[in-house]
């Protein structure tokens, strides 16, 4: 199925087609050709997320249970940072809420296949680029920002990806063709389409239109009206001076923010708890979540230094989720020692049940001091932030997928130019700051959020208004579409 020579009726130059064929050939040479291999995918309970979300992991073996095509919905994703995993967890939670089985299809998880090897290599390159962008200003200015903001935007980039994604199709060949397939990255969506699947939804994560996220043949979903227009007209995806032929209206839907059922269902209760902490002068909780690439530790460390007096006097508490980055954990431990905070720090490491219990207690009990979270399991590493968000007063994050979550947010400097538009969206909706690239300004705003009442109250009021307008209901609408089409 050729999806390289044209994209939504936009003709791709012959030079790019030759480049795409060359790239596919190079990967075949490096990782082998399994296009004629018959894979048997079976399902095994996710060891971390099954009890709460009923997630079943798919593997290439015969040891698990067969896939139930009538009761199941495939959630296609990749581990590239934490963002695509978090979005996948959000839609899986709604699938489970509706009484269906969320089947977790992570291309990285098939490490013995050509597809798995390709995606793992690309994941490593992306993680390296993210870390270097935070370490070297010139690298960020002249390579990483332009690549994320302009390079990924072009239709020619998508054309090459589509040719490579032909190599991912064997993993989807055994799926029932009309089974709902909801992807949180274009690559699993492209894989499903190349395998002949007909009920594919492609969840676009970013507010900045990039051809990287296209999967022609799927229904594309976006989280905001501005993103809808940008993707509908394929904004500047040919060039800044040449109009693209728009994608058809039935290929894209604006659904709202991609949020977990548990967060939406408890939104009013959790927001009310934040208001009570403000009015009763209880310690306000700050959550710092280190992303999947492990970048931005230095920026977060500076902000922690600024609020040490508030932590010591008991008016603020700190959560730090180190994810699955043991190197970040070591840095955090050294920082706590430097700041003389180690005596009031509690460590929640590689004990998922203990982490769950802490998060439950934090919903009703007063929290003080410093709490450090780390889990070598990637599912626990990602989902810990989701559980902590419910009892958090301020989430400090780059404007990534977390920009769309219904919790007051302070945005530090982005990693990649595409992320700036997530901050713009949240700032205009009123549940977050704009992107505070200057660390001194970020520290100033954080102190306002922790020592005064007006700013946090404003953000919480806006969260309730956004909720009333249905802005956080994107995952419900996506699952409705998938079930309706079936």
PDB file of C-alpha atoms in Angstrom, residues 187-333:
ATOM      1  CA  UNK A 187       4.021   4.943  13.707  1.00  0.00           C
ATOM      2  CA  UNK A 188       1.676   2.345  15.257  1.00  0.00           C
ATOM      3  CA  UNK A 189      -1.207   3.981  13.355  1.00  0.00           C
ATOM      4  CA  UNK A 190       0.772   3.685  10.116  1.00  0.00           C
ATOM      5  CA  UNK A 191       1.639   0.073  10.955  1.00  0.00           C
ATOM      6  CA  UNK A 192      -2.023  -0.814  11.441  1.00  0.00           C
ATOM      7  CA  UNK A 193      -3.024   0.864   8.178  1.00  0.00           C
ATOM      8  CA  UNK A 194      -0.278  -0.846   6.196  1.00  0.00           C
ATOM      9  CA  UNK A 195      -1.574  -4.117   7.622  1.00  0.00           C
ATOM     10  CA  UNK A 196      -5.055  -3.381   6.237  1.00  0.00           C
ATOM     11  CA  UNK A 197      -6.854  -2.349   9.432  1.00  0.00           C
ATOM     12  CA  UNK A 198      -9.876  -0.110   8.810  1.00  0.00           C
ATOM     13  CA  UNK A 199     -10.848   1.320  12.233  1.00  0.00           C
ATOM     14  CA  UNK A 200      -7.738   3.309  13.146  1.00  0.00           C
ATOM     15  CA  UNK A 201      -7.689   6.497  15.227  1.00  0.00           C
ATOM     16  CA  UNK A 202      -4.484   8.520  15.360  1.00  0.00           C
ATOM     17  CA  UNK A 203      -4.231  10.706  18.493  1.00  0.00           C
ATOM     18  CA  UNK A 204      -2.062  13.714  17.659  1.00  0.00           C
ATOM     19  CA  UNK A 205      -0.290  14.912  20.816  1.00  0.00           C
ATOM     20  CA  UNK A 206       1.017  18.341  19.821  1.00  0.00           C
ATOM     21  CA  UNK A 207      -0.656  21.687  19.189  1.00  0.00           C
ATOM     22  CA  UNK A 208       1.958  22.615  16.573  1.00  0.00           C
ATOM     23  CA  UNK A 209       1.076  21.052  13.176  1.00  0.00           C
ATOM     24  CA  UNK A 210       3.757  18.584  12.067  1.00  0.00           C
ATOM     25  CA  UNK A 211       3.550  16.053   9.245  1.00  0.00           C
ATOM     26  CA  UNK A 212       5.427  13.680  11.545  1.00  0.00           C
ATOM     27  CA  UNK A 213       2.048  12.962  13.171  1.00  0.00           C
ATOM     28  CA  UNK A 214       0.104  12.105  10.009  1.00  0.00           C
ATOM     29  CA  UNK A 215      -1.225   8.630   9.243  1.00  0.00           C
ATOM     30  CA  UNK A 216      -3.383   8.912   6.138  1.00  0.00           C
ATOM     31  CA  UNK A 217      -6.308   6.505   6.309  1.00  0.00           C
ATOM     32  CA  UNK A 218      -6.857   7.044  10.045  1.00  0.00           C
ATOM     33  CA  UNK A 219      -9.142   9.504  11.810  1.00  0.00           C
ATOM     34  CA  UNK A 220      -6.813  12.111  13.252  1.00  0.00           C
ATOM     35  CA  UNK A 221      -7.800  13.628  16.596  1.00  0.00           C
ATOM     36  CA  UNK A 222      -6.505  16.886  18.051  1.00  0.00           C
ATOM     37  CA  UNK A 223      -6.951  18.620  21.387  1.00  0.00           C
ATOM     38  CA  UNK A 224      -7.660  22.229  20.400  1.00  0.00           C
ATOM     39  CA  UNK A 225      -9.363  24.345  17.697  1.00  0.00           C
ATOM     40  CA  UNK A 226      -6.065  25.944  16.621  1.00  0.00           C
ATOM     41  CA  UNK A 227      -4.512  22.516  16.174  1.00  0.00           C
ATOM     42  CA  UNK A 228      -7.557  21.438  14.159  1.00  0.00           C
ATOM     43  CA  UNK A 229      -7.108  24.249  11.644  1.00  0.00           C
ATOM     44  CA  UNK A 230      -3.358  23.748  11.382  1.00  0.00           C
ATOM     45  CA  UNK A 231      -3.674  20.040  10.657  1.00  0.00           C
ATOM     46  CA  UNK A 232      -6.755  20.399   8.462  1.00  0.00           C
ATOM     47  CA  UNK A 233      -4.924  22.681   6.020  1.00  0.00           C
ATOM     48  CA  UNK A 234      -1.569  20.915   6.566  1.00  0.00           C
ATOM     49  CA  UNK A 235      -0.165  24.295   7.538  1.00  0.00           C
ATOM     50  CA  UNK A 236       3.151  25.074   5.825  1.00  0.00           C
ATOM     51  CA  UNK A 237       3.857  21.355   5.439  1.00  0.00           C
ATOM     52  CA  UNK A 238       4.989  21.848   1.838  1.00  0.00           C
ATOM     53  CA  UNK A 239       6.789  25.126   2.462  1.00  0.00           C
ATOM     54  CA  UNK A 240       6.008  28.487   4.078  1.00  0.00           C
ATOM     55  CA  UNK A 241       5.148  29.896   0.628  1.00  0.00           C
ATOM     56  CA  UNK A 242       3.230  26.972  -0.922  1.00  0.00           C
ATOM     57  CA  UNK A 243      -0.243  25.924   0.150  1.00  0.00           C
ATOM     58  CA  UNK A 244      -0.914  22.260   0.816  1.00  0.00           C
ATOM     59  CA  UNK A 245      -4.037  20.471  -0.364  1.00  0.00           C
ATOM     60  CA  UNK A 246      -6.079  20.131   2.879  1.00  0.00           C
ATOM     61  CA  UNK A 247      -6.922  16.780   4.360  1.00  0.00           C
ATOM     62  CA  UNK A 248     -10.651  15.957   4.042  1.00  0.00           C
ATOM     63  CA  UNK A 249     -12.957  16.946   6.874  1.00  0.00           C
ATOM     64  CA  UNK A 250     -13.791  13.338   7.737  1.00  0.00           C
ATOM     65  CA  UNK A 251     -10.104  12.626   8.423  1.00  0.00           C
ATOM     66  CA  UNK A 252      -9.792  14.894  11.467  1.00  0.00           C
ATOM     67  CA  UNK A 253     -11.802  15.640  14.613  1.00  0.00           C
ATOM     68  CA  UNK A 254     -11.269  18.083  17.462  1.00  0.00           C
ATOM     69  CA  UNK A 255     -12.083  16.096  20.610  1.00  0.00           C
ATOM     70  CA  UNK A 256     -10.583  17.982  23.564  1.00  0.00           C
ATOM     71  CA  UNK A 257      -7.795  17.090  25.952  1.00  0.00           C
ATOM     72  CA  UNK A 258      -6.572  13.525  26.404  1.00  0.00           C
ATOM     73  CA  UNK A 259      -7.195  12.906  30.118  1.00  0.00           C
ATOM     74  CA  UNK A 260      -7.640   9.734  32.188  1.00  0.00           C
ATOM     75  CA  UNK A 261     -11.127   8.789  33.366  1.00  0.00           C
ATOM     76  CA  UNK A 262      -9.943   8.746  36.993  1.00  0.00           C
ATOM     77  CA  UNK A 263      -8.755  12.351  36.783  1.00  0.00           C
ATOM     78  CA  UNK A 264     -11.890  13.611  35.032  1.00  0.00           C
ATOM     79  CA  UNK A 265     -14.309  11.711  37.272  1.00  0.00           C
ATOM     80  CA  UNK A 266     -12.640  13.086  40.414  1.00  0.00           C
ATOM     81  CA  UNK A 267     -11.865  16.558  39.054  1.00  0.00           C
ATOM     82  CA  UNK A 268     -14.419  18.503  41.092  1.00  0.00           C
ATOM     83  CA  UNK A 269     -13.505  16.674  44.313  1.00  0.00           C
ATOM     84  CA  UNK A 270      -9.771  17.187  43.802  1.00  0.00           C
ATOM     85  CA  UNK A 271     -10.193  20.853  42.880  1.00  0.00           C
ATOM     86  CA  UNK A 272     -12.318  21.407  45.963  1.00  0.00           C
ATOM     87  CA  UNK A 273      -9.520  19.889  48.062  1.00  0.00           C
ATOM     88  CA  UNK A 274      -7.091  22.390  46.525  1.00  0.00           C
ATOM     89  CA  UNK A 275      -9.380  25.270  47.441  1.00  0.00           C
ATOM     90  CA  UNK A 276      -9.569  23.979  51.033  1.00  0.00           C
ATOM     91  CA  UNK A 277      -5.785  23.826  51.304  1.00  0.00           C
ATOM     92  CA  UNK A 278      -5.664  27.437  50.136  1.00  0.00           C
ATOM     93  CA  UNK A 279      -8.313  28.752  52.535  1.00  0.00           C
ATOM     94  CA  UNK A 280      -7.129  26.699  55.532  1.00  0.00           C
ATOM     95  CA  UNK A 281      -3.460  27.579  54.936  1.00  0.00           C
ATOM     96  CA  UNK A 282      -2.457  23.928  54.731  1.00  0.00           C
ATOM     97  CA  UNK A 283       0.871  22.936  53.142  1.00  0.00           C
ATOM     98  CA  UNK A 284       0.716  23.245  49.362  1.00  0.00           C
ATOM     99  CA  UNK A 285       2.138  20.360  47.370  1.00  0.00           C
ATOM    100  CA  UNK A 286       4.552  20.862  44.465  1.00  0.00           C
ATOM    101  CA  UNK A 287       5.044  18.016  41.983  1.00  0.00           C
ATOM    102  CA  UNK A 288       8.103  17.850  39.741  1.00  0.00           C
ATOM    103  CA  UNK A 289       7.935  15.098  37.138  1.00  0.00           C
ATOM    104  CA  UNK A 290      11.144  14.246  35.295  1.00  0.00           C
ATOM    105  CA  UNK A 291      10.258  13.223  31.741  1.00  0.00           C
ATOM    106  CA  UNK A 292      11.137  10.054  29.900  1.00  0.00           C
ATOM    107  CA  UNK A 293      14.233  11.598  28.317  1.00  0.00           C
ATOM    108  CA  UNK A 294      15.583  12.596  31.738  1.00  0.00           C
ATOM    109  CA  UNK A 295      16.237  16.204  30.702  1.00  0.00           C
ATOM    110  CA  UNK A 296      15.873  19.485  32.646  1.00  0.00           C
ATOM    111  CA  UNK A 297      17.207  18.359  36.006  1.00  0.00           C
ATOM    112  CA  UNK A 298      19.213  21.559  36.416  1.00  0.00           C
ATOM    113  CA  UNK A 299      16.155  23.797  35.932  1.00  0.00           C
ATOM    114  CA  UNK A 300      14.146  21.802  38.440  1.00  0.00           C
ATOM    115  CA  UNK A 301      17.025  21.826  40.926  1.00  0.00           C
ATOM    116  CA  UNK A 302      17.121  25.623  40.841  1.00  0.00           C
ATOM    117  CA  UNK A 303      13.400  25.799  41.655  1.00  0.00           C
ATOM    118  CA  UNK A 304      13.765  23.324  44.504  1.00  0.00           C
ATOM    119  CA  UNK A 305      16.503  25.513  45.971  1.00  0.00           C
ATOM    120  CA  UNK A 306      14.143  28.492  45.901  1.00  0.00           C
ATOM    121  CA  UNK A 307      11.450  26.824  48.020  1.00  0.00           C
ATOM    122  CA  UNK A 308      13.681  25.204  50.668  1.00  0.00           C
ATOM    123  CA  UNK A 309      12.589  27.756  53.319  1.00  0.00           C
ATOM    124  CA  UNK A 310       8.923  27.008  52.615  1.00  0.00           C
ATOM    125  CA  UNK A 311       9.559  23.270  52.925  1.00  0.00           C
ATOM    126  CA  UNK A 312      11.475  23.682  56.183  1.00  0.00           C
ATOM    127  CA  UNK A 313       8.775  25.854  57.759  1.00  0.00           C
ATOM    128  CA  UNK A 314       6.098  23.330  56.741  1.00  0.00           C
ATOM    129  CA  UNK A 315       4.062  25.579  54.433  1.00  0.00           C
ATOM    130  CA  UNK A 316       4.978  23.596  51.301  1.00  0.00           C
ATOM    131  CA  UNK A 317       5.667  19.957  50.484  1.00  0.00           C
ATOM    132  CA  UNK A 318       7.569  18.559  47.532  1.00  0.00           C
ATOM    133  CA  UNK A 319       6.986  15.505  45.357  1.00  0.00           C
ATOM    134  CA  UNK A 320       9.722  14.546  42.886  1.00  0.00           C
ATOM    135  CA  UNK A 321       9.057  11.700  40.459  1.00  0.00           C
ATOM    136  CA  UNK A 322      12.411  10.576  39.050  1.00  0.00           C
ATOM    137  CA  UNK A 323      10.662   8.144  36.720  1.00  0.00           C
ATOM    138  CA  UNK A 324      12.867   5.183  35.864  1.00  0.00           C
ATOM    139  CA  UNK A 325      16.060   7.261  35.695  1.00  0.00           C
ATOM    140  CA  UNK A 326      18.468   5.995  38.330  1.00  0.00           C
ATOM    141  CA  UNK A 327      20.957   8.712  37.317  1.00  0.00           C
ATOM    142  CA  UNK A 328      18.306  11.370  38.027  1.00  0.00           C
ATOM    143  CA  UNK A 329      17.545   9.711  41.357  1.00  0.00           C
ATOM    144  CA  UNK A 330      21.222   9.929  42.308  1.00  0.00           C
ATOM    145  CA  UNK A 331      21.295  13.616  41.358  1.00  0.00           C
ATOM    146  CA  UNK A 332      18.200  14.303  43.447  1.00  0.00           C
ATOM    147  CA  UNK A 333      19.717  12.522  46.441  1.00  0.00           C
TER     148      UNK A 333
END
